[in-house]
mmCIF file of C-alpha atoms in Angstrom:
data_model
loop_
_atom_site.group_PDB
_atom_site.id
_atom_site.type_symbol
_atom_site.label_atom_id
_atom_site.label_comp_id
_atom_site.label_asym_id
_atom_site.label_seq_id
_atom_site.Cartn_x
_atom_site.Cartn_y
_atom_site.Cartn_z
ATOM 1 C CA MET A 231 9.325 -329.017 -93.085
ATOM 2 C CA ASP A 232 10.025 -325.591 -91.569
ATOM 3 C CA GLN A 233 8.261 -322.612 -93.099
ATOM 4 C CA HIS A 234 10.999 -320.140 -92.128
ATOM 5 C CA ILE A 235 14.673 -320.260 -91.131
ATOM 6 C CA ALA A 236 13.786 -318.894 -87.663
ATOM 7 C CA GLU A 237 12.028 -322.159 -86.821
ATOM 8 C CA SER A 238 15.147 -324.148 -87.701
ATOM 9 C CA ILE A 239 17.493 -321.827 -85.838
ATOM 10 C CA GLY A 240 15.328 -322.033 -82.723
ATOM 11 C CA ARG A 241 15.249 -325.829 -82.580
ATOM 12 C CA PRO A 242 17.858 -327.094 -80.080
ATOM 13 C CA ASP A 243 20.000 -330.228 -80.120
ATOM 14 C CA LEU A 244 20.144 -332.521 -77.097
ATOM 15 C CA ILE A 245 23.642 -333.951 -76.746
ATOM 16 C CA ARG A 246 24.544 -336.550 -74.119
ATOM 17 C CA LEU A 247 28.112 -335.753 -73.122
ATOM 18 C CA ASP A 248 28.242 -338.672 -70.714
ATOM 19 C CA ASP A 249 25.743 -340.855 -68.872
ATOM 20 C CA ARG A 250 24.550 -338.043 -66.575
ATOM 21 C CA LEU A 251 25.541 -334.836 -68.344
ATOM 22 C CA VAL A 252 23.375 -333.474 -71.176
ATOM 23 C CA CYS A 253 23.853 -330.317 -73.251
ATOM 24 C CA LEU A 254 20.805 -328.477 -74.595
ATOM 25 C CA ARG A 255 22.485 -326.694 -77.514
ATOM 26 C CA PHE A 256 20.897 -323.837 -79.448
ATOM 27 C CA GLU A 257 22.167 -321.923 -82.420
ATOM 28 C CA THR A 258 20.328 -318.863 -81.101
ATOM 29 C CA MET A 259 18.100 -319.593 -78.110
ATOM 30 C CA LYS A 260 16.134 -316.335 -77.953
ATOM 31 C CA VAL A 261 14.506 -317.103 -81.286
ATOM 32 C CA VAL A 262 12.388 -319.614 -79.328
ATOM 33 C CA SER A 263 10.935 -316.984 -77.009
ATOM 34 C CA ALA A 264 10.596 -314.312 -79.706
ATOM 35 C CA LEU A 265 8.683 -316.592 -82.111
ATOM 36 C CA ALA A 266 6.224 -317.797 -79.490
ATOM 37 C CA ALA A 267 5.729 -314.341 -77.985
ATOM 38 C CA VAL A 268 4.970 -312.718 -81.335
ATOM 39 C CA ARG A 269 2.667 -315.576 -82.407
ATOM 40 C CA HIS A 270 0.712 -315.039 -79.188
ATOM 41 C CA LEU A 271 0.521 -311.282 -79.759
ATOM 42 C CA LEU A 272 -0.754 -311.826 -83.308
ATOM 43 C CA ASP A 273 -3.253 -314.507 -82.259
ATOM 44 C CA THR A 274 -4.682 -312.294 -79.503
ATOM 45 C CA GLY A 275 -4.845 -309.199 -81.704
ATOM 46 C CA VAL A 276 -2.370 -307.161 -79.673
ATOM 47 C CA VAL A 277 -0.337 -306.585 -82.847
ATOM 48 C CA ARG A 278 -1.119 -306.965 -86.541
ATOM 49 C CA ARG A 279 1.013 -307.627 -89.602
ATOM 50 C CA GLY A 280 2.786 -304.449 -90.619
ATOM 51 C CA ASP A 281 3.095 -303.151 -87.046
ATOM 52 C CA THR A 282 6.459 -302.179 -85.566
ATOM 53 C CA LEU A 283 7.930 -304.134 -82.648
ATOM 54 C CA LEU A 284 10.410 -302.311 -80.429
ATOM 55 C CA ASP A 285 12.938 -303.441 -77.847
ATOM 56 C CA SER A 286 16.385 -302.943 -76.362
ATOM 57 C CA SER A 287 19.127 -305.524 -76.865
ATOM 58 C CA SER A 288 22.846 -306.117 -76.437
ATOM 59 C CA GLY A 289 22.798 -308.377 -79.498
ATOM 60 C CA ILE A 290 21.235 -311.819 -79.503
ATOM 61 C CA TYR A 291 17.642 -310.768 -78.869
ATOM 62 C CA ALA A 292 17.951 -308.174 -81.634
ATOM 63 C CA TYR A 293 18.715 -310.958 -84.102
ATOM 64 C CA ALA A 294 15.894 -313.142 -82.740
ATOM 65 C CA LEU A 295 13.327 -310.350 -82.970
ATOM 66 C CA ALA A 296 14.476 -309.326 -86.464
ATOM 67 C CA LEU A 297 14.093 -312.925 -87.678
ATOM 68 C CA THR A 298 10.662 -313.176 -86.068
ATOM 69 C CA CYS A 299 9.489 -309.924 -87.634
ATOM 70 C CA HIS A 300 10.735 -311.173 -90.997
ATOM 71 C CA ARG A 301 8.775 -314.398 -90.441
ATOM 72 C CA TYR A 302 5.487 -312.655 -89.611
ATOM 73 C CA GLY A 303 5.611 -309.538 -91.777
ATOM 74 C CA LEU A 304 6.299 -307.031 -89.007
ATOM 75 C CA ARG A 305 8.713 -304.130 -88.695
ATOM 76 C CA CYS A 306 11.529 -304.260 -86.150
ATOM 77 C CA HIS A 307 13.175 -301.367 -84.287
ATOM 78 C CA ILE A 308 16.081 -302.120 -81.944
ATOM 79 C CA VAL A 309 17.844 -299.822 -79.503
ATOM 80 C CA GLY A 310 21.159 -301.622 -79.239
ATOM 81 C CA SER A 311 24.268 -301.346 -77.141
ATOM 82 C CA ALA A 312 27.695 -300.728 -78.619
ATOM 83 C CA THR A 313 28.365 -304.480 -78.277
ATOM 84 C CA VAL A 314 26.277 -305.199 -81.387
ATOM 85 C CA ASP A 315 29.052 -306.321 -83.738
ATOM 86 C CA HIS A 316 29.576 -305.670 -87.447
ATOM 87 C CA THR A 317 28.303 -309.075 -88.571
ATOM 88 C CA LEU A 318 25.043 -308.686 -86.674
ATOM 89 C CA ARG A 319 24.599 -305.063 -87.760
ATOM 90 C CA THR A 320 24.891 -306.167 -91.379
ATOM 91 C CA GLN A 321 22.355 -308.981 -90.958
ATOM 92 C CA LEU A 322 19.880 -306.664 -89.233
ATOM 93 C CA ALA A 323 20.187 -304.128 -92.046
ATOM 94 C CA VAL A 324 19.560 -306.722 -94.755
ATOM 95 C CA LEU A 325 16.615 -308.159 -92.782
ATOM 96 C CA GLY A 326 15.070 -304.685 -92.765
ATOM 97 C CA ALA A 327 15.405 -304.020 -89.036
ATOM 98 C CA THR A 328 16.208 -300.533 -87.769
ATOM 99 C CA LEU A 329 19.102 -300.447 -85.315
ATOM 100 C CA GLU A 330 19.933 -297.453 -83.113
ATOM 101 C CA ARG A 331 23.288 -298.029 -81.442
ATOM 102 C CA MET A 332 24.022 -296.195 -78.225
ATOM 103 C CA GLU A 333 27.382 -294.526 -77.742
ATOM 104 C CA PRO A 334 30.041 -296.752 -76.123
ATOM 105 C CA CYS A 335 29.874 -296.775 -72.333
ATOM 106 C CA ASP A 336 32.058 -298.519 -69.749
ATOM 107 C CA ASP A 337 29.199 -298.496 -67.220
ATOM 108 C CA LEU A 338 26.752 -301.322 -68.043
ATOM 109 C CA LYS A 339 24.090 -299.925 -65.708
ATOM 110 C CA LEU A 340 24.278 -296.545 -67.422
ATOM 111 C CA ASP A 341 24.177 -298.227 -70.847
ATOM 112 C CA GLN A 342 21.004 -300.155 -69.990
ATOM 113 C CA LYS A 343 19.439 -297.068 -68.389
ATOM 114 C CA ARG A 344 20.117 -294.969 -71.497
ATOM 115 C CA ARG A 345 18.636 -297.635 -73.767
ATOM 116 C CA VAL A 346 15.430 -297.771 -71.709
ATOM 117 C CA GLU A 347 15.214 -293.974 -71.728
ATOM 118 C CA ARG A 348 15.527 -294.028 -75.516
ATOM 119 C CA ILE A 349 12.757 -296.648 -75.728
ATOM 120 C CA HIS A 350 10.436 -294.269 -73.854
ATOM 121 C CA GLU A 351 11.368 -291.401 -76.182
ATOM 122 C CA ILE A 352 10.517 -293.523 -79.218
ATOM 123 C CA LEU A 353 7.207 -294.641 -77.696
ATOM 124 C CA ALA A 354 6.294 -291.024 -76.973
ATOM 125 C CA ALA A 355 6.825 -290.197 -80.642
ATOM 126 C CA HIS A 356 5.310 -293.472 -81.907
ATOM 127 C CA PRO A 357 2.680 -294.756 -79.448
ATOM 128 C CA GLU A 358 1.554 -297.277 -82.084
ATOM 129 C CA TYR A 359 4.832 -299.223 -81.686
ATOM 130 C CA HIS A 360 4.664 -302.330 -79.471
ATOM 131 C CA TRP A 361 7.407 -302.619 -76.851
ATOM 132 C CA MET A 362 8.296 -306.313 -76.458
ATOM 133 C CA ARG A 363 9.753 -305.867 -72.926
ATOM 134 C CA GLN A 364 11.824 -309.040 -73.115
ATOM 135 C CA TYR A 365 13.029 -308.533 -69.542
ATOM 136 C CA HIS A 366 9.620 -308.013 -67.955
ATOM 137 C CA ASP A 367 6.803 -309.624 -69.952
ATOM 138 C CA ASP A 368 6.281 -313.325 -69.198
ATOM 139 C CA VAL A 369 4.913 -313.857 -72.709
ATOM 140 C CA HIS A 370 8.558 -314.769 -73.373
ATOM 141 C CA TYR A 371 8.107 -317.950 -71.296
ATOM 142 C CA LEU A 372 5.733 -319.497 -73.837
ATOM 143 C CA GLY A 373 8.277 -320.783 -76.340
ATOM 144 C CA TYR A 374 9.932 -323.071 -73.806
ATOM 145 C CA ARG A 375 6.861 -325.299 -73.388
ATOM 146 C CA ALA A 376 7.871 -327.384 -76.432
ATOM 147 C CA ILE A 377 11.497 -327.475 -75.251
ATOM 148 C CA ALA A 378 10.436 -328.834 -71.859
ATOM 149 C CA ASP A 379 8.362 -331.525 -73.599
ATOM 150 C CA ARG A 380 11.367 -332.535 -75.645
ATOM 151 C CA ILE A 381 13.653 -332.692 -72.600
ATOM 152 C CA ARG A 382 11.167 -334.876 -70.767
ATOM 153 C CA ALA A 383 10.833 -337.247 -73.731
ATOM 154 C CA ALA A 384 14.587 -337.459 -74.337
ATOM 155 C CA THR A 385 15.631 -337.978 -70.720
ATOM 156 C CA GLY A 386 12.819 -340.447 -70.063
ATOM 157 C CA THR A 387 11.523 -338.685 -66.961
ATOM 158 C CA ALA A 388 11.616 -335.310 -65.253
ATOM 159 C CA ASP A 389 12.433 -336.990 -61.922
ATOM 160 C CA GLY A 390 16.014 -336.641 -60.738
ATOM 161 C CA LEU A 391 16.778 -333.885 -63.242
ATOM 162 C CA THR A 392 18.866 -330.777 -62.553
ATOM 163 C CA VAL A 393 18.630 -327.921 -65.057
ATOM 164 C CA VAL A 394 21.573 -325.501 -65.166
ATOM 165 C CA GLY A 395 21.664 -322.253 -67.119
ATOM 166 C CA GLY A 396 22.476 -318.581 -67.182
ATOM 167 C CA VAL A 397 19.716 -316.557 -65.538
ATOM 168 C CA GLY A 398 19.728 -313.497 -67.807
ATOM 169 C CA SER A 399 16.176 -312.272 -68.323
ATOM 170 C CA GLY A 400 14.872 -315.290 -66.380
ATOM 171 C CA ALA A 401 12.722 -316.625 -69.225
ATOM 172 C CA SER A 402 14.608 -319.739 -70.342
ATOM 173 C CA THR A 403 15.597 -321.289 -67.015
ATOM 174 C CA GLY A 404 12.425 -320.107 -65.276
ATOM 175 C CA ALA A 405 10.121 -321.459 -67.966
ATOM 176 C CA LEU A 406 11.893 -324.814 -68.270
ATOM 177 C CA ALA A 407 11.801 -325.371 -64.512
ATOM 178 C CA ARG A 408 8.167 -324.362 -64.262
ATOM 179 C CA TYR A 409 6.980 -326.579 -67.145
ATOM 180 C CA LEU A 410 9.108 -329.571 -66.126
ATOM 181 C CA ARG A 411 7.872 -329.362 -62.537
ATOM 182 C CA GLU A 412 4.266 -329.121 -63.686
ATOM 183 C CA ASP A 413 4.732 -332.224 -65.813
ATOM 184 C CA ALA A 414 6.472 -334.124 -63.023
ATOM 185 C CA GLY A 415 3.517 -333.483 -60.727
ATOM 186 C CA GLU A 416 3.499 -333.554 -56.958
ATOM 187 C CA GLY A 417 6.645 -335.198 -55.671
ATOM 188 C CA GLY A 418 8.505 -334.641 -58.955
ATOM 189 C CA ASP A 419 12.197 -333.966 -58.572
ATOM 190 C CA VAL A 420 13.387 -331.151 -60.831
ATOM 191 C CA GLU A 421 16.056 -328.809 -59.504
ATOM 192 C CA LEU A 422 17.039 -325.488 -61.048
ATOM 193 C CA VAL A 423 20.549 -324.055 -60.761
ATOM 194 C CA GLY A 424 21.163 -320.523 -62.014
ATOM 195 C CA VAL A 425 24.458 -319.127 -63.278
ATOM 196 C CA GLN A 426 25.368 -315.473 -62.759
ATOM 197 C CA PRO A 427 28.345 -313.225 -63.479
ATOM 198 C CA TYR A 428 29.853 -311.129 -60.712
ATOM 199 C CA GLY A 429 28.461 -307.603 -60.659
ATOM 200 C CA SER A 430 24.897 -308.656 -61.479
ATOM 201 C CA VAL A 431 22.115 -307.256 -59.301
ATOM 202 C CA THR A 432 19.710 -310.144 -59.999
ATOM 203 C CA PHE A 433 20.879 -312.278 -57.078
ATOM 204 C CA GLY A 434 22.866 -309.627 -55.242
ATOM 205 C CA SER A 435 26.469 -309.778 -56.459
ATOM 206 C CA GLU A 436 26.750 -306.135 -57.515
ATOM 207 C CA HIS A 437 29.325 -305.519 -54.792
ATOM 208 C CA VAL A 438 31.859 -307.884 -56.433
ATOM 209 C CA THR A 439 33.631 -306.684 -59.577
ATOM 210 C CA ASP A 440 35.057 -308.948 -62.246
ATOM 211 C CA PRO A 441 38.073 -307.109 -63.711
ATOM 212 C CA GLU A 442 37.520 -308.683 -67.128
ATOM 213 C CA MET A 443 33.823 -308.108 -67.824
ATOM 214 C CA ILE A 444 30.236 -308.881 -66.971
ATOM 215 C CA ILE A 445 29.222 -311.855 -69.088
ATOM 216 C CA ALA A 446 26.597 -310.358 -71.378
ATOM 217 C CA GLY A 447 23.284 -312.158 -71.440
ATOM 218 C CA ILE A 448 23.342 -313.979 -68.090
ATOM 219 C CA GLY A 449 23.479 -311.056 -65.663
ATOM 220 C CA SER A 450 22.006 -307.605 -65.283
ATOM 221 C CA SER A 451 22.733 -304.218 -63.793
ATOM 222 C CA ILE A 452 18.990 -303.473 -63.409
ATOM 223 C CA PRO A 453 16.175 -305.626 -61.934
ATOM 224 C CA PHE A 454 14.324 -307.871 -64.402
ATOM 225 C CA GLY A 455 10.647 -308.662 -63.882
ATOM 226 C CA ASN A 456 10.865 -312.047 -65.621
ATOM 227 C CA VAL A 457 13.212 -313.510 -63.002
ATOM 228 C CA SER A 458 11.244 -315.678 -60.540
ATOM 229 C CA HIS A 459 13.782 -316.059 -57.751
ATOM 230 C CA GLU A 460 11.684 -318.651 -55.947
ATOM 231 C CA LEU A 461 12.266 -321.173 -58.756
ATOM 232 C CA TYR A 462 16.011 -321.534 -58.111
ATOM 233 C CA ASP A 463 17.551 -324.131 -55.819
ATOM 234 C CA ALA A 464 21.175 -322.985 -56.100
ATOM 235 C CA LEU A 465 23.277 -320.253 -57.709
ATOM 236 C CA HIS A 466 26.780 -320.230 -59.182
ATOM 237 C CA TRP A 467 28.684 -316.991 -59.749
ATOM 238 C CA VAL A 468 31.379 -317.502 -62.388
ATOM 239 C CA SER A 469 34.125 -315.093 -63.450
ATOM 240 C CA PHE A 470 35.282 -314.448 -67.000
ATOM 241 C CA ASP A 471 38.459 -316.486 -66.484
ATOM 242 C CA ALA A 472 36.585 -319.498 -65.116
ATOM 243 C CA ALA A 473 33.983 -319.305 -67.886
ATOM 244 C CA LEU A 474 36.781 -319.116 -70.465
ATOM 245 C CA ALA A 475 38.275 -322.299 -69.010
ATOM 246 C CA GLY A 476 34.878 -323.998 -69.213
ATOM 247 C CA SER A 477 34.287 -322.930 -72.822
ATOM 248 C CA VAL A 478 37.706 -324.156 -73.948
ATOM 249 C CA ASP A 479 37.345 -327.474 -72.103
ATOM 250 C CA LEU A 480 33.873 -328.051 -73.570
ATOM 251 C CA LEU A 481 35.247 -327.603 -77.089
ATOM 252 C CA ARG A 482 38.408 -329.626 -76.452
ATOM 253 C CA ARG A 483 36.735 -332.486 -74.588
ATOM 254 C CA HIS A 484 33.331 -332.678 -76.300
ATOM 255 C CA ALA A 485 33.765 -330.655 -79.551
ATOM 256 C CA VAL A 486 30.885 -328.328 -78.574
ATOM 257 C CA PHE A 487 31.653 -324.814 -79.842
ATOM 258 C CA ALA A 488 29.545 -322.448 -77.762
ATOM 259 C CA GLY A 489 29.529 -319.041 -76.126
ATOM 260 C CA LEU A 490 31.026 -317.816 -72.877
ATOM 261 C CA SER A 491 27.869 -318.249 -70.811
ATOM 262 C CA THR A 492 27.812 -321.881 -71.917
ATOM 263 C CA GLY A 493 31.314 -322.329 -70.528
ATOM 264 C CA ALA A 494 30.099 -320.985 -67.186
ATOM 265 C CA GLY A 495 27.066 -323.287 -67.267
ATOM 266 C CA TYR A 496 29.222 -326.285 -68.175
ATOM 267 C CA LEU A 497 31.464 -325.697 -65.150
ATOM 268 C CA ALA A 498 28.445 -325.420 -62.859
ATOM 269 C CA ALA A 499 26.797 -328.498 -64.381
ATOM 270 C CA ARG A 500 29.898 -330.652 -63.908
ATOM 271 C CA HIS A 501 30.049 -329.613 -60.275
ATOM 272 C CA GLU A 502 26.349 -330.346 -59.705
ATOM 273 C CA ARG A 503 26.789 -333.776 -61.283
ATOM 274 C CA GLU A 504 29.602 -334.596 -58.851
ATOM 275 C CA ARG A 505 27.528 -333.377 -55.905
ATOM 276 C CA SER A 506 24.583 -335.601 -56.861
ATOM 277 C CA PRO A 507 25.863 -338.822 -58.435
ATOM 278 C CA HIS A 508 22.405 -340.236 -59.185
ATOM 279 C CA ARG A 509 20.899 -337.195 -60.925
ATOM 280 C CA THR A 510 20.915 -336.269 -64.603
ATOM 281 C CA VAL A 511 22.242 -332.741 -65.122
ATOM 282 C CA LEU A 512 21.256 -330.744 -68.201
ATOM 283 C CA PHE A 513 22.895 -327.421 -69.004
ATOM 284 C CA ILE A 514 21.818 -324.815 -71.541
ATOM 285 C CA ALA A 515 24.104 -323.663 -74.366
ATOM 286 C CA PRO A 516 22.221 -320.599 -75.673
ATOM 287 C CA ASP A 517 24.416 -319.708 -78.655
ATOM 288 C CA THR A 518 27.432 -320.744 -80.714
ATOM 289 C CA GLY A 519 31.005 -319.646 -80.116
ATOM 290 C CA HIS A 520 31.473 -317.544 -83.234
ATOM 291 C CA ARG A 521 31.137 -314.198 -81.431
ATOM 292 C CA TYR A 522 33.810 -315.280 -78.963
ATOM 293 C CA VAL A 523 36.608 -316.369 -81.297
ATOM 294 C CA ASP A 524 38.810 -313.342 -80.603
ATOM 295 C CA THR A 525 37.840 -312.673 -76.979
ATOM 296 C CA VAL A 526 37.778 -316.261 -75.687
ATOM 297 C CA TYR A 527 38.993 -318.984 -78.020
ATOM 298 C CA ALA A 528 42.042 -317.079 -79.252
ATOM 299 C CA ARG A 529 43.140 -317.148 -75.597
ATOM 300 C CA HIS A 530 42.759 -320.916 -75.230
ATOM 301 C CA ARG A 531 46.364 -321.347 -74.079
ATOM 302 C CA GLU A 532 45.550 -319.178 -71.039
ATOM 303 C CA ALA A 533 42.700 -321.457 -69.956
ATOM 304 C CA ALA A 534 43.168 -323.067 -66.561
ATOM 305 C CA PRO A 535 42.589 -326.841 -66.360
ATOM 306 C CA ILE A 536 39.054 -327.218 -65.067
ATOM 307 C CA ALA A 537 40.233 -329.926 -62.667
ATOM 308 C CA ASP A 538 42.014 -327.105 -60.817
ATOM 309 C CA LEU A 539 38.788 -325.117 -60.421
ATOM 310 C CA ALA A 540 36.164 -325.542 -57.699
ATOM 311 C CA PRO A 541 33.553 -323.175 -56.319
ATOM 312 C CA ARG A 542 33.811 -321.448 -52.966
ATOM 313 C CA GLU A 543 30.736 -322.565 -51.007
ATOM 314 C CA VAL A 544 29.087 -319.571 -49.361
ATOM 315 C CA THR A 545 26.068 -319.138 -47.106
ATOM 316 C CA ASP A 546 25.783 -315.369 -47.482
ATOM 317 C CA ARG A 547 26.368 -313.106 -50.466
ATOM 318 C CA SER A 548 28.849 -311.047 -48.457
ATOM 319 C CA GLU A 549 31.182 -314.060 -48.794
ATOM 320 C CA LEU A 550 31.164 -314.066 -52.614
ATOM 321 C CA ALA A 551 34.632 -314.069 -54.159
ATOM 322 C CA LEU A 552 36.207 -314.597 -57.574
ATOM 323 C CA PRO A 553 36.686 -316.742 -59.540
ATOM 324 C CA TRP A 554 33.751 -319.013 -58.676
ATOM 325 C CA SER A 555 31.238 -319.176 -55.820
ATOM 326 C CA ARG A 556 28.215 -321.364 -55.109
ATOM 327 C CA MET A 557 25.281 -320.820 -52.754
ATOM 328 C CA GLN A 558 22.188 -322.816 -51.876
ATOM 329 C CA TRP A 559 19.300 -320.488 -52.705
ATOM 330 C CA GLY A 560 16.516 -322.782 -51.535
ATOM 331 C CA ARG A 561 13.783 -321.310 -53.734
ATOM 332 C CA ALA A 562 13.762 -318.133 -51.677
ATOM 333 C CA ALA A 563 12.033 -314.961 -52.784
ATOM 334 C CA ALA A 564 14.007 -312.059 -54.184
#
């Protein structure tokens, strides 16, 4: 029996959509990394009950950290972007978390820069606060050890497995690949395919602009220390329109109601499955679709049939183009 709702929310479902396509579905994935990271900090004496944990977030991590602080008797202070919606703001307030929302900004890079600057101001005034540094501290890898064990047990073997997911901070996909490859041992066959939005600096697509938006959570306008580029075998860059089509098809075809980054991952996973007919492909669904009802699902009639979509294969990032591009990365360094 779970001792706190955070433990239940962080436990994913493994759903076999067909014989070689598996969905790793979370209600809120970042609860996994927040719980394990804070447990480690408490166990090692870095923080103590009653301390204040501080971080920047565009939404989902704020909820995960607030739940974790509630679980362990800690205070939570979030510097959030304007994208933190009313529902989440209300939950954070009731949970006792402090939320500072930045002023709206059309420039994502400027928004992230301002949030980091505010973090430093708070730390200068309150040096006793602990900055969680979700983008740069690999303590956030720890929670995915148990998830990797579960994937291995459910799929029978780590051999012949391709993991597909949004890169984001790098913790989820990086940790799963690392743990699964360790378990597979020498000669084990675990591939990692990252999904990025256009405009993200993480794998060099900042020169291509998506007129709709940067998909929050899977890209970045600033470098993240938790991204281990050398873990990735291939990259997909997916536009808003293509991700919308994937999200709608996933709900219509498989009844999985998930967020926009999941739609992008689903498209990439289907393509990887067709490229490698003998491999099992698992893609990560990091959150539910509730936040995307008005921006994505209300537009379901606009969704292109996914059979009409295919990635442009590129060998150099100068060739990237909307709505969907794919590149062999080959586990290269940044």
